[in-house]
Tab-separated table of C-alpha atoms in Angstrom:
chain	number	residue	atom	x	y	z
A	255	UNK	CA	6.721	-4.200	4.047
A	256	UNK	CA	10.750	-4.347	4.685
A	257	UNK	CA	12.398	-6.467	1.151
A	258	UNK	CA	15.445	-7.131	1.299
A	259	UNK	CA	16.876	-8.452	-2.566
A	260	UNK	CA	18.495	-12.168	-2.382
A	261	UNK	CA	19.615	-12.007	-5.790
A	262	UNK	CA	23.155	-11.686	-4.851
A	263	UNK	CA	24.277	-14.316	-2.768
A	264	UNK	CA	27.492	-16.292	-3.956
A	265	UNK	CA	25.503	-19.650	-2.837
A	266	UNK	CA	23.026	-19.281	-6.439
A	267	UNK	CA	25.489	-20.889	-8.186
A	268	UNK	CA	24.791	-19.133	-11.912
A	269	UNK	CA	26.139	-15.705	-9.039
A	270	UNK	CA	29.239	-17.834	-7.592
A	271	UNK	CA	30.557	-18.097	-10.352
A	272	UNK	CA	29.853	-14.412	-11.762
A	273	UNK	CA	31.959	-14.176	-7.885
A	274	UNK	CA	34.499	-16.421	-8.867
A	275	UNK	CA	35.043	-14.859	-12.223
A	276	UNK	CA	35.039	-11.174	-10.815
A	277	UNK	CA	32.082	-10.784	-13.028
A	278	UNK	CA	31.292	-7.383	-12.359
A	279	UNK	CA	28.825	-6.310	-14.682
A	280	UNK	CA	26.516	-9.360	-13.706
A	281	UNK	CA	26.829	-7.711	-10.143
A	282	UNK	CA	25.864	-4.645	-11.304
A	283	UNK	CA	23.327	-5.239	-13.349
A	284	UNK	CA	21.944	-7.395	-10.250
A	285	UNK	CA	21.876	-4.900	-8.299
A	286	UNK	CA	20.742	-2.159	-10.536
A	287	UNK	CA	17.113	-4.885	-11.272
A	288	UNK	CA	16.449	-4.915	-7.238
A	289	UNK	CA	16.966	-1.470	-6.505
A	290	UNK	CA	14.737	-0.458	-9.783
A	291	UNK	CA	12.775	-3.209	-8.266
A	292	UNK	CA	12.078	-1.134	-5.342
A	293	UNK	CA	14.155	-3.537	-2.931
A	294	UNK	CA	14.688	-1.849	0.521
A	295	UNK	CA	18.400	-3.080	0.935
A	296	UNK	CA	20.186	-5.724	-1.427
A	297	UNK	CA	21.743	-8.158	0.415
A	298	UNK	CA	25.365	-9.500	-0.271
A	299	UNK	CA	27.006	-12.675	0.660
A	300	UNK	CA	30.193	-13.627	-1.191
A	301	UNK	CA	29.717	-17.412	0.007
A	302	UNK	CA	33.791	-18.095	-0.776
A	303	UNK	CA	36.077	-19.991	1.419
A	304	UNK	CA	38.988	-18.019	1.110
A	305	UNK	CA	39.293	-14.140	1.411
A	306	UNK	CA	35.623	-12.662	2.111
A	307	UNK	CA	36.139	-10.146	3.589
A	308	UNK	CA	37.407	-8.419	0.264
A	309	UNK	CA	34.971	-10.236	-1.767
A	310	UNK	CA	32.545	-8.466	0.430
A	311	UNK	CA	34.958	-5.277	-0.300
A	312	UNK	CA	34.813	-5.618	-4.262
A	313	UNK	CA	30.852	-6.290	-4.250
A	314	UNK	CA	29.685	-3.482	-1.789
A	315	UNK	CA	31.878	-1.006	-4.022
A	316	UNK	CA	30.462	-2.509	-6.721
A	317	UNK	CA	26.283	-2.302	-5.047
A	318	UNK	CA	27.211	1.035	-4.162
A	319	UNK	CA	28.561	2.445	-7.646
A	320	UNK	CA	25.409	0.932	-8.739
A	321	UNK	CA	22.764	2.270	-6.807
A	322	UNK	CA	21.459	4.291	-3.765
A	323	UNK	CA	20.158	1.318	-2.165
A	324	UNK	CA	21.446	0.296	1.060
A	325	UNK	CA	23.244	-2.987	1.634
A	326	UNK	CA	22.393	-6.099	4.080
A	327	UNK	CA	26.285	-7.469	4.271
A	328	UNK	CA	25.262	-11.027	4.783
A	329	UNK	CA	28.039	-13.571	6.252
A	330	UNK	CA	28.081	-16.650	8.549
A	331	UNK	CA	31.362	-15.429	9.801
A	332	UNK	CA	30.774	-12.461	12.224
A	333	UNK	CA	34.228	-10.952	12.195
A	334	UNK	CA	34.142	-10.619	8.002
A	335	UNK	CA	30.726	-8.894	9.178
A	336	UNK	CA	32.055	-6.240	11.534
A	337	UNK	CA	35.135	-5.841	9.814
A	338	UNK	CA	33.382	-4.699	6.254
A	339	UNK	CA	30.807	-3.065	8.151
A	340	UNK	CA	33.089	0.612	7.730
A	341	UNK	CA	33.406	-0.166	3.816
A	342	UNK	CA	29.638	0.986	3.344
A	343	UNK	CA	28.822	4.289	2.759
A	344	UNK	CA	25.616	4.243	3.540
A	345	UNK	CA	24.221	1.943	7.080
A	346	UNK	CA	22.651	-0.642	6.069
A	347	UNK	CA	21.600	-4.621	7.655
A	348	UNK	CA	23.957	-7.040	9.652
A	349	UNK	CA	23.023	-10.478	8.351
A	350	UNK	CA	23.139	-11.785	10.968
A	351	UNK	CA	23.858	-12.693	14.505
A	352	UNK	CA	22.270	-15.670	16.723
A	353	UNK	CA	22.644	-17.703	19.921
A	354	UNK	CA	25.833	-19.047	17.926
A	355	UNK	CA	29.315	-18.663	19.342
A	356	UNK	CA	30.527	-15.315	19.344
A	357	UNK	CA	28.272	-13.965	17.606
A	358	UNK	CA	26.557	-11.221	19.460
A	359	UNK	CA	29.754	-10.246	21.339
A	360	UNK	CA	31.377	-9.836	17.955
A	361	UNK	CA	28.576	-7.460	15.870
A	362	UNK	CA	26.449	-6.197	19.079
A	363	UNK	CA	29.609	-3.785	20.171
A	364	UNK	CA	30.228	-2.581	16.410
A	365	UNK	CA	26.652	-1.599	16.354
A	366	UNK	CA	25.533	0.066	19.278
A	367	UNK	CA	25.760	3.492	18.375
A	368	UNK	CA	25.131	3.077	14.942
A	369	UNK	CA	22.111	2.806	12.808
A	370	UNK	CA	22.681	-0.373	11.608
A	371	UNK	CA	19.925	-2.663	11.815
A	372	UNK	CA	20.597	-5.988	11.875
A	373	UNK	CA	19.093	-9.800	11.280
A	374	UNK	CA	19.339	-12.557	14.231
A	375	UNK	CA	18.209	-16.101	13.829
A	376	UNK	CA	16.761	-17.998	16.467
A	377	UNK	CA	19.607	-20.398	16.362
A	378	UNK	CA	22.108	-21.163	19.057
A	379	UNK	CA	25.192	-23.711	19.774
A	380	UNK	CA	22.604	-26.242	19.908
A	381	UNK	CA	20.951	-25.964	16.331
A	382	UNK	CA	17.875	-25.060	15.405
A	383	UNK	CA	15.658	-25.627	18.378
A	384	UNK	CA	11.959	-27.793	17.526
A	385	UNK	CA	10.221	-26.231	19.496
A	386	UNK	CA	8.736	-22.635	20.308
A	387	UNK	CA	9.941	-22.588	23.806
A	388	UNK	CA	13.157	-23.019	22.679
A	389	UNK	CA	13.494	-20.458	20.528
A	390	UNK	CA	11.947	-18.297	22.541
A	391	UNK	CA	14.420	-18.944	24.977
A	392	UNK	CA	17.214	-17.822	21.998
A	393	UNK	CA	15.136	-14.980	21.414
A	394	UNK	CA	14.886	-13.502	24.960
A	395	UNK	CA	18.546	-13.680	25.264
A	396	UNK	CA	19.455	-11.890	22.258
A	397	UNK	CA	16.973	-8.871	22.848
A	398	UNK	CA	17.929	-8.986	26.511
A	399	UNK	CA	21.946	-8.555	24.818
A	400	UNK	CA	20.696	-5.884	22.643
A	401	UNK	CA	19.050	-3.897	25.466
A	402	UNK	CA	22.561	-4.636	27.452
A	403	UNK	CA	24.025	-2.906	24.081
A	404	UNK	CA	21.181	0.011	24.000
A	405	UNK	CA	20.001	-1.331	20.390
A	406	UNK	CA	16.701	-0.165	19.527
A	407	UNK	CA	14.406	-3.063	19.131
A	408	UNK	CA	13.119	-1.752	15.719
A	409	UNK	CA	16.624	-2.016	14.175
A	410	UNK	CA	16.139	-6.057	14.813
A	411	UNK	CA	15.197	-7.878	12.510
A	412	UNK	CA	14.410	-11.560	14.119
A	413	UNK	CA	14.634	-13.992	12.284
A	414	UNK	CA	12.460	-17.211	13.794
A	415	UNK	CA	13.879	-19.294	11.218
A	416	UNK	CA	11.267	-21.243	8.295
A	417	UNK	CA	12.012	-24.653	7.636
A	418	UNK	CA	10.577	-26.757	4.870
A	419	UNK	CA	7.145	-27.457	4.979
A	420	UNK	CA	7.738	-30.923	3.082
A	421	UNK	CA	9.055	-32.550	6.885
A	422	UNK	CA	6.836	-30.515	8.994
A	423	UNK	CA	4.345	-32.079	11.073
A	424	UNK	CA	1.802	-29.157	12.536
A	425	UNK	CA	2.822	-26.922	8.629
A	426	UNK	CA	3.773	-23.685	9.897
A	427	UNK	CA	1.866	-23.444	13.640
A	428	UNK	CA	5.064	-24.059	15.877
A	429	UNK	CA	6.379	-20.703	13.607
A	430	UNK	CA	3.417	-18.943	13.933
A	431	UNK	CA	3.353	-19.375	17.407
A	432	UNK	CA	7.256	-17.935	17.661
A	433	UNK	CA	6.029	-14.887	15.846
A	434	UNK	CA	2.887	-14.142	17.423
A	435	UNK	CA	5.248	-14.257	20.843
A	436	UNK	CA	7.563	-11.810	19.416
A	437	UNK	CA	5.102	-9.291	18.419
A	438	UNK	CA	3.224	-9.591	21.824
A	439	UNK	CA	6.590	-8.942	23.880
A	440	UNK	CA	8.496	-6.916	21.200
A	441	UNK	CA	6.299	-5.582	18.960
A	442	UNK	CA	8.195	-2.879	18.214
A	443	UNK	CA	11.205	-5.903	16.416
A	444	UNK	CA	10.792	-6.566	12.783
A	445	UNK	CA	9.639	-9.944	11.817
A	446	UNK	CA	12.414	-11.745	8.976
A	447	UNK	CA	11.650	-14.674	6.829
A	448	UNK	CA	13.262	-16.473	3.828
A	449	UNK	CA	10.269	-17.200	2.120
A	450	UNK	CA	11.727	-20.131	-0.413
A	451	UNK	CA	12.962	-22.328	2.252
A	452	UNK	CA	9.578	-23.040	3.273
A	453	UNK	CA	8.904	-24.730	0.069
A	454	UNK	CA	12.209	-26.713	-0.352
A	455	UNK	CA	11.716	-30.567	-2.192
A	456	UNK	CA	7.959	-29.568	-3.042
A	457	UNK	CA	6.833	-29.376	-6.769
A	458	UNK	CA	5.925	-26.043	-8.097
A	459	UNK	CA	7.240	-24.364	-4.826
A	460	UNK	CA	5.710	-20.760	-5.562
A	461	UNK	CA	2.499	-21.650	-4.988
A	462	UNK	CA	3.506	-22.718	-0.818
A	463	UNK	CA	5.907	-19.856	-1.028
A	464	UNK	CA	3.047	-17.042	-2.008
A	465	UNK	CA	0.390	-18.856	0.469
A	466	UNK	CA	2.927	-19.087	3.419
A	467	UNK	CA	3.776	-15.301	3.032
A	468	UNK	CA	-0.368	-14.091	3.261
A	469	UNK	CA	0.085	-16.508	6.372
A	470	UNK	CA	2.825	-14.845	7.937
A	471	UNK	CA	2.388	-11.405	7.085
A	472	UNK	CA	-0.665	-12.030	8.960
A	473	UNK	CA	1.043	-13.017	11.684
A	474	UNK	CA	3.181	-10.269	11.808
A	475	UNK	CA	6.186	-10.576	9.424
A	476	UNK	CA	7.137	-7.161	8.419
A	477	UNK	CA	10.231	-7.918	6.381
A	478	UNK	CA	11.009	-10.837	3.862
A	479	UNK	CA	14.495	-11.797	2.534
A	480	UNK	CA	12.744	-12.331	-1.116
A	481	UNK	CA	13.593	-12.212	-5.312
A	482	UNK	CA	12.158	-8.572	-5.815
A	483	UNK	CA	11.633	-9.041	-8.886
A	484	UNK	CA	8.909	-11.558	-8.820
A	485	UNK	CA	6.208	-10.463	-9.487
A	486	UNK	CA	3.645	-12.436	-8.234
A	487	UNK	CA	5.073	-11.869	-5.068
A	488	UNK	CA	5.144	-8.567	-4.632
A	489	UNK	CA	1.950	-8.350	-5.838
A	490	UNK	CA	0.509	-10.528	-2.976
A	491	UNK	CA	2.337	-8.644	-0.509
A	492	UNK	CA	0.930	-5.416	-2.113
A	493	UNK	CA	-2.332	-7.702	-1.808
A	494	UNK	CA	-1.803	-8.899	1.537
A	495	UNK	CA	-1.150	-5.133	3.691
A	496	UNK	CA	-3.975	-3.547	1.799
A	497	UNK	CA	-6.444	-6.751	2.834
A	498	UNK	CA	-4.701	-6.544	6.369
A	499	UNK	CA	-5.856	-2.387	6.884
A	500	UNK	CA	-2.469	-1.078	6.235
A	501	UNK	CA	-3.048	0.282	2.959
A	502	UNK	CA	-5.288	3.596	2.922
A	503	UNK	CA	-7.583	3.304	0.012
A	504	UNK	CA	-5.329	0.672	-1.802
A	505	UNK	CA	-3.160	3.706	-2.841
A	506	UNK	CA	0.562	1.641	-2.532
A	507	UNK	CA	-1.605	-1.259	-4.495
A	508	UNK	CA	-2.397	0.234	-7.185
A	509	UNK	CA	1.172	2.783	-7.181
A	510	UNK	CA	3.025	-0.692	-7.677
A	511	UNK	CA	0.851	-1.027	-10.269
A	512	UNK	CA	0.946	1.531	-11.934
A	513	UNK	CA	4.789	1.544	-11.602
A	514	UNK	CA	4.941	-2.121	-12.892
A	515	UNK	CA	6.124	-3.523	-10.050
A	516	UNK	CA	3.492	-6.162	-10.604
A	517	UNK	CA	0.942	-7.182	-13.043
A	518	UNK	CA	1.083	-8.585	-16.525
A	519	UNK	CA	4.365	-7.931	-17.994
A	520	UNK	CA	3.509	-6.025	-20.860
A	521	UNK	CA	4.961	-7.352	-24.639
A	522	UNK	CA	8.002	-5.637	-25.463
A	523	UNK	CA	7.893	-4.081	-29.015
A	524	UNK	CA	10.517	-5.687	-31.341
B	1297	UNK	CA	0.855	27.951	-6.504
B	1298	UNK	CA	-2.572	27.308	-7.782
B	1299	UNK	CA	-1.194	25.252	-9.999
B	1300	UNK	CA	0.079	22.997	-7.411
B	1301	UNK	CA	-3.028	23.174	-5.385
B	1302	UNK	CA	-4.558	21.515	-8.470
B	1303	UNK	CA	-1.688	18.661	-8.999
B	1304	UNK	CA	-2.321	17.782	-5.171
B	1305	UNK	CA	-6.304	17.180	-5.378
B	1306	UNK	CA	-5.444	15.535	-8.891
B	1307	UNK	CA	-2.608	13.174	-7.506
B	1308	UNK	CA	-4.911	12.820	-3.926
B	1309	UNK	CA	-2.146	13.736	-1.362
B	1310	UNK	CA	-4.238	13.842	1.574
B	1311	UNK	CA	-1.872	15.082	4.069
B	1312	UNK	CA	-0.055	17.602	1.437
B	1313	UNK	CA	-3.217	20.109	0.721
B	1314	UNK	CA	-3.367	21.963	4.135
B	1315	UNK	CA	-0.296	23.190	3.905
B	1316	UNK	CA	-0.581	23.632	0.388
B	1317	UNK	CA	-3.771	25.589	0.082
B	1318	UNK	CA	-2.520	27.913	3.370
B	1319	UNK	CA	1.163	28.659	1.705
B	1320	UNK	CA	-1.530	29.803	-1.764
B	1321	UNK	CA	-3.193	32.332	0.706
B	1322	UNK	CA	0.128	33.410	2.389
B	1323	UNK	CA	1.429	34.263	-1.051
B	1324	UNK	CA	-1.873	36.029	-2.235
B	1325	UNK	CA	-4.260	33.447	-3.575
B	1326	UNK	CA	-7.822	34.544	-3.183
B	1327	UNK	CA	-10.453	31.690	-1.302
B	1328	UNK	CA	-12.450	31.675	-4.581
B	1329	UNK	CA	-9.412	30.555	-6.942
B	1330	UNK	CA	-8.477	28.351	-4.384
B	1331	UNK	CA	-11.816	26.217	-5.060
B	1332	UNK	CA	-11.480	27.199	-8.321
B	1333	UNK	CA	-8.421	25.378	-8.765
B	1334	UNK	CA	-9.694	22.551	-6.709
B	1335	UNK	CA	-12.578	22.192	-9.027
B	1336	UNK	CA	-10.840	22.227	-11.890
B	1337	UNK	CA	-8.831	19.455	-10.625
B	1338	UNK	CA	-11.758	17.508	-9.616
B	1339	UNK	CA	-13.074	17.825	-13.325
B	1340	UNK	CA	-9.326	17.217	-14.857
B	1341	UNK	CA	-9.599	13.686	-11.951
B	1342	UNK	CA	-13.646	12.788	-13.247
B	1343	UNK	CA	-12.284	13.072	-16.758
B	1344	UNK	CA	-9.976	10.345	-16.060
B	1345	UNK	CA	-12.128	8.226	-14.587
B	1346	UNK	CA	-14.164	8.351	-17.362
B	1347	UNK	CA	-11.014	7.431	-19.741
B	1348	UNK	CA	-10.194	4.101	-17.313
B	1349	UNK	CA	-7.301	6.253	-16.336
B	1350	UNK	CA	-7.571	5.822	-12.748
B	1351	UNK	CA	-9.322	3.664	-10.496
B	1352	UNK	CA	-12.547	4.527	-7.615
B	1353	UNK	CA	-10.127	5.282	-5.075
B	1354	UNK	CA	-8.154	7.479	-6.256
B	1355	UNK	CA	-11.038	9.324	-7.531
B	1356	UNK	CA	-12.243	9.090	-3.643
B	1357	UNK	CA	-9.082	10.246	-2.485
B	1358	UNK	CA	-9.163	13.211	-4.993
B	1359	UNK	CA	-11.884	14.046	-3.590
B	1360	UNK	CA	-11.644	13.911	0.099
B	1361	UNK	CA	-8.097	15.771	-0.803
B	1362	UNK	CA	-10.413	18.683	-2.395
B	1363	UNK	CA	-13.335	18.319	0.703
B	1364	UNK	CA	-10.072	18.378	2.621
B	1365	UNK	CA	-8.369	21.912	1.243
B	1366	UNK	CA	-12.380	23.199	1.242
B	1367	UNK	CA	-11.963	22.714	5.036
B	1368	UNK	CA	-9.214	25.369	4.723
B	1369	UNK	CA	-11.261	28.249	2.928
B	1370	UNK	CA	-14.692	27.361	4.865
B	1371	UNK	CA	-13.964	30.335	7.352
B	1372	UNK	CA	-13.086	32.899	3.990
B	1373	UNK	CA	-15.597	32.080	1.390
B	1374	UNK	CA	-18.124	34.931	1.365
B	1375	UNK	CA	-20.999	31.761	1.785
B	1376	UNK	CA	-21.668	31.568	-2.088
B	1377	UNK	CA	-18.508	29.901	-2.453
B	1378	UNK	CA	-19.546	26.641	-2.239
B	1379	UNK	CA	-22.186	24.859	-3.125
B	1380	UNK	CA	-22.472	27.622	-5.561
B	1381	UNK	CA	-24.815	24.953	-8.050
B	1382	UNK	CA	-27.418	24.588	-5.174
B	1383	UNK	CA	-29.029	21.891	-3.664
B	1384	UNK	CA	-28.352	17.899	-4.066
B	1385	UNK	CA	-31.043	15.691	-2.360
B	1386	UNK	CA	-29.353	11.788	-2.318
B	1387	UNK	CA	-29.997	8.762	-1.536
B	1388	UNK	CA	-30.300	4.810	-2.184
B	1389	UNK	CA	-33.613	3.578	-2.473
B	1390	UNK	CA	-35.923	1.801	-0.103
B	1391	UNK	CA	-35.219	-2.171	-0.205
B	1392	UNK	CA	-31.288	-1.487	-1.348
B	1393	UNK	CA	-28.619	-1.318	1.126
B	1394	UNK	CA	-25.833	-0.264	-1.602
B	1395	UNK	CA	-23.703	3.087	-0.421
B	1396	UNK	CA	-20.357	3.024	-2.737
B	1397	UNK	CA	-21.800	4.471	-5.366
B	1398	UNK	CA	-23.789	6.764	-3.908
B	1399	UNK	CA	-21.134	7.912	-1.907
B	1400	UNK	CA	-19.238	8.381	-4.767
B	1401	UNK	CA	-21.804	10.554	-6.435
B	1402	UNK	CA	-22.067	12.943	-2.917
B	1403	UNK	CA	-18.224	13.445	-3.253
B	1404	UNK	CA	-18.048	14.190	-6.762
B	1405	UNK	CA	-21.196	16.532	-6.758
B	1406	UNK	CA	-20.105	17.786	-3.470
B	1407	UNK	CA	-16.269	18.679	-5.156
B	1408	UNK	CA	-18.658	20.084	-8.542
B	1409	UNK	CA	-19.743	23.002	-6.188
B	1410	UNK	CA	-23.276	21.626	-4.720
B	1411	UNK	CA	-24.308	21.814	-1.188
B	1412	UNK	CA	-25.476	17.718	-1.177
B	1413	UNK	CA	-27.913	16.303	0.932
B	1414	UNK	CA	-27.508	12.479	1.480
B	1415	UNK	CA	-30.323	10.652	2.894
B	1416	UNK	CA	-28.145	7.755	3.571
B	1417	UNK	CA	-29.588	4.266	2.135
B	1418	UNK	CA	-32.587	2.274	1.929
B	1419	UNK	CA	-34.389	5.345	1.907
B	1420	UNK	CA	-38.598	5.448	1.300
B	1421	UNK	CA	-40.330	7.773	-1.119
B	1422	UNK	CA	-41.884	9.235	1.465
B	1423	UNK	CA	-38.477	10.582	3.044
B	1424	UNK	CA	-37.355	11.869	-0.563
B	1425	UNK	CA	-40.560	14.074	-0.367
B	1426	UNK	CA	-39.917	15.114	2.860
B	1427	UNK	CA	-36.558	16.243	2.197
B	1428	UNK	CA	-37.576	17.975	-1.258
B	1429	UNK	CA	-40.344	19.903	0.952
B	1430	UNK	CA	-37.425	20.823	3.825
B	1431	UNK	CA	-35.251	22.070	1.179
B	1432	UNK	CA	-37.569	24.249	-1.966
B	1433	UNK	CA	-34.898	25.293	-3.213
B	1434	UNK	CA	-32.834	22.527	-4.178
B	1435	UNK	CA	-33.542	21.718	-8.186
B	1436	UNK	CA	-32.485	18.096	-7.991
B	1437	UNK	CA	-32.969	14.848	-6.133
B	1438	UNK	CA	-30.457	12.083	-7.437
B	1439	UNK	CA	-31.842	8.063	-6.793
B	1440	UNK	CA	-29.801	5.281	-6.781
B	1441	UNK	CA	-30.194	1.475	-6.814
B	1442	UNK	CA	-27.853	-1.425	-7.440
B	1443	UNK	CA	-30.348	-4.391	-7.658
B	1444	UNK	CA	-32.823	-5.288	-10.311
B	1445	UNK	CA	-34.987	-5.814	-7.693
B	1446	UNK	CA	-35.164	-2.297	-6.088
B	1447	UNK	CA	-35.356	-0.783	-9.949
B	1448	UNK	CA	-39.089	-0.991	-8.775
B	1449	UNK	CA	-38.951	1.090	-5.754
B	1450	UNK	CA	-36.982	3.518	-7.797
B	1451	UNK	CA	-39.981	3.635	-10.340
B	1452	UNK	CA	-42.233	4.105	-7.781
B	1453	UNK	CA	-39.960	7.139	-5.537
B	1454	UNK	CA	-40.277	8.947	-8.963
B	1455	UNK	CA	-44.312	8.597	-9.472
B	1456	UNK	CA	-44.362	8.985	-5.743
B	1457	UNK	CA	-42.390	12.492	-6.055
B	1458	UNK	CA	-44.700	13.518	-9.023
B	1459	UNK	CA	-48.204	12.551	-6.895
B	1460	UNK	CA	-46.668	14.502	-4.020
B	1461	UNK	CA	-47.139	17.417	-6.835
B	1462	UNK	CA	-43.145	18.288	-6.353
B	1463	UNK	CA	-42.400	16.688	-9.694
B	1464	UNK	CA	-42.452	20.558	-12.082
B	1465	UNK	CA	-39.617	21.414	-9.431
B	1466	UNK	CA	-37.175	19.648	-9.410
B	1467	UNK	CA	-34.733	17.499	-12.015
B	1468	UNK	CA	-34.555	13.376	-11.108
B	1469	UNK	CA	-30.936	11.718	-11.692
B	1470	UNK	CA	-30.783	8.254	-11.800
B	1471	UNK	CA	-28.371	5.674	-11.593
B	1472	UNK	CA	-26.868	2.228	-10.827
B	1473	UNK	CA	-25.101	-1.117	-11.883
B	1474	UNK	CA	-28.253	-2.165	-13.641
B	1475	UNK	CA	-30.099	0.928	-14.709
B	1476	UNK	CA	-29.779	1.867	-18.483
B	1477	UNK	CA	-30.887	4.990	-20.060
B	1478	UNK	CA	-34.298	3.094	-21.405
B	1479	UNK	CA	-35.266	2.238	-17.741
B	1480	UNK	CA	-34.667	6.243	-17.015
B	1481	UNK	CA	-36.570	7.573	-19.561
B	1482	UNK	CA	-39.144	4.125	-19.294
B	1483	UNK	CA	-39.413	5.477	-15.494
B	1484	UNK	CA	-39.925	9.146	-16.289
B	1485	UNK	CA	-36.389	10.203	-15.335
B	1486	UNK	CA	-34.375	13.591	-16.691
B	1487	UNK	CA	-31.503	12.275	-16.383
B	1488	UNK	CA	-29.347	8.655	-16.317
B	1489	UNK	CA	-25.540	8.616	-15.920
B	1490	UNK	CA	-23.460	5.864	-16.194
B	1491	UNK	CA	-20.487	7.092	-13.033
B	1492	UNK	CA	-20.135	9.460	-10.771
B	1493	UNK	CA	-18.021	11.802	-12.746
B	1494	UNK	CA	-20.292	12.020	-15.654
B	1495	UNK	CA	-23.245	12.385	-13.148
B	1496	UNK	CA	-21.378	15.441	-11.412
B	1497	UNK	CA	-21.250	16.988	-14.613
B	1498	UNK	CA	-24.734	16.324	-16.055
B	1499	UNK	CA	-25.607	17.543	-12.231
B	1500	UNK	CA	-23.766	20.892	-13.272
B	1501	UNK	CA	-25.569	21.119	-16.323
B	1502	UNK	CA	-29.435	20.448	-14.857
B	1503	UNK	CA	-28.628	23.634	-12.474
B	1504	UNK	CA	-27.056	26.343	-14.552
């Protein structure tokens, strides 16, 4: 499972404040914590209206000083992303492209001959498609573009777009249909979800997020944008991998437990 | 060199063990030294298990790692290196299909230096008797039962071995979730142990 740590994101109010105040300590500490928890990538999203590239560069520098974990550069603006790729010491993930505007034409040429991975959202200029068939249409177009630029499928993380459960009429049936199609037609592609989107506007969101994670993993989700410090969810992911037969003699589950990634928190000695 | 073999087995590095063993051999270690280091490793693993420091699958993977390591040195061993403690017949008694505990004991005793003859699950008393006759040099017979309802079959098996006149030649060990020392004593078993690691230890003691 690929874990993309979501904590360094300006749209989270406390992080937005830290970014606005240029609070280096806060960003460093969040990078260190997520890296120590075993995140595979650290999302880096400035979420500012002005000087976005400059802000991102400052954040990237702080993250790279704090840990060796590669960065997932995150912006709705493809030109900002294309600009800051060169500022990362280690290849990471571009988050994201989609069928919207010139995103693909801006990003794909820049990463074509690099090891960079890319998140692709299944939406386009018409918005978020309502039906599985329409999302699949966006997917097929993105994949055709990837092939055109020679971007190998295992460098692509498709985000089928998780929407809130509380207003859905079929639960996650449509989402699972899209995931099933991806697995069948593009087996090398990774499937990434922003897990916590599922539980917006519901009480005790944690339970919904956890149940979603199990079902989505069972369908083929193999990457998540999440809080790597969420011990329960991390444990559920290890358990689900083991239950799906992807963990030889539960060695990963046991190992992660030993490392303290999940399980009861020991009382700190005072 | 030999130390790294031990560490590899203890850590259950299944994919690395063959390379580590070959490297040790290339650097002049003898097959016997390699085997010894793996036995020492399994003793350590058994101890950790008894102290609840590791989990069942970790012990299993360590045993599998040793098995794979033994595979490399097997052609080099004089023949008496493996199974130096002799034969060990094991099975889950009639009416009982549970095999996890029995398999763990098999692996641990094999790792400890026994030649294990595993009769499987739901083994009737006759089959145990047959196996003892086929292997007159076998010193230990181990009976496993996980159900309270099959504890009787364990008792019957001991009695049948006795009736067949074979009781004198073998030590009988029993184990399984519902088994207690009292029960073992009551059916005339020679030894009862609570887990696979102590079973392997006890077996060594009985065989030497």
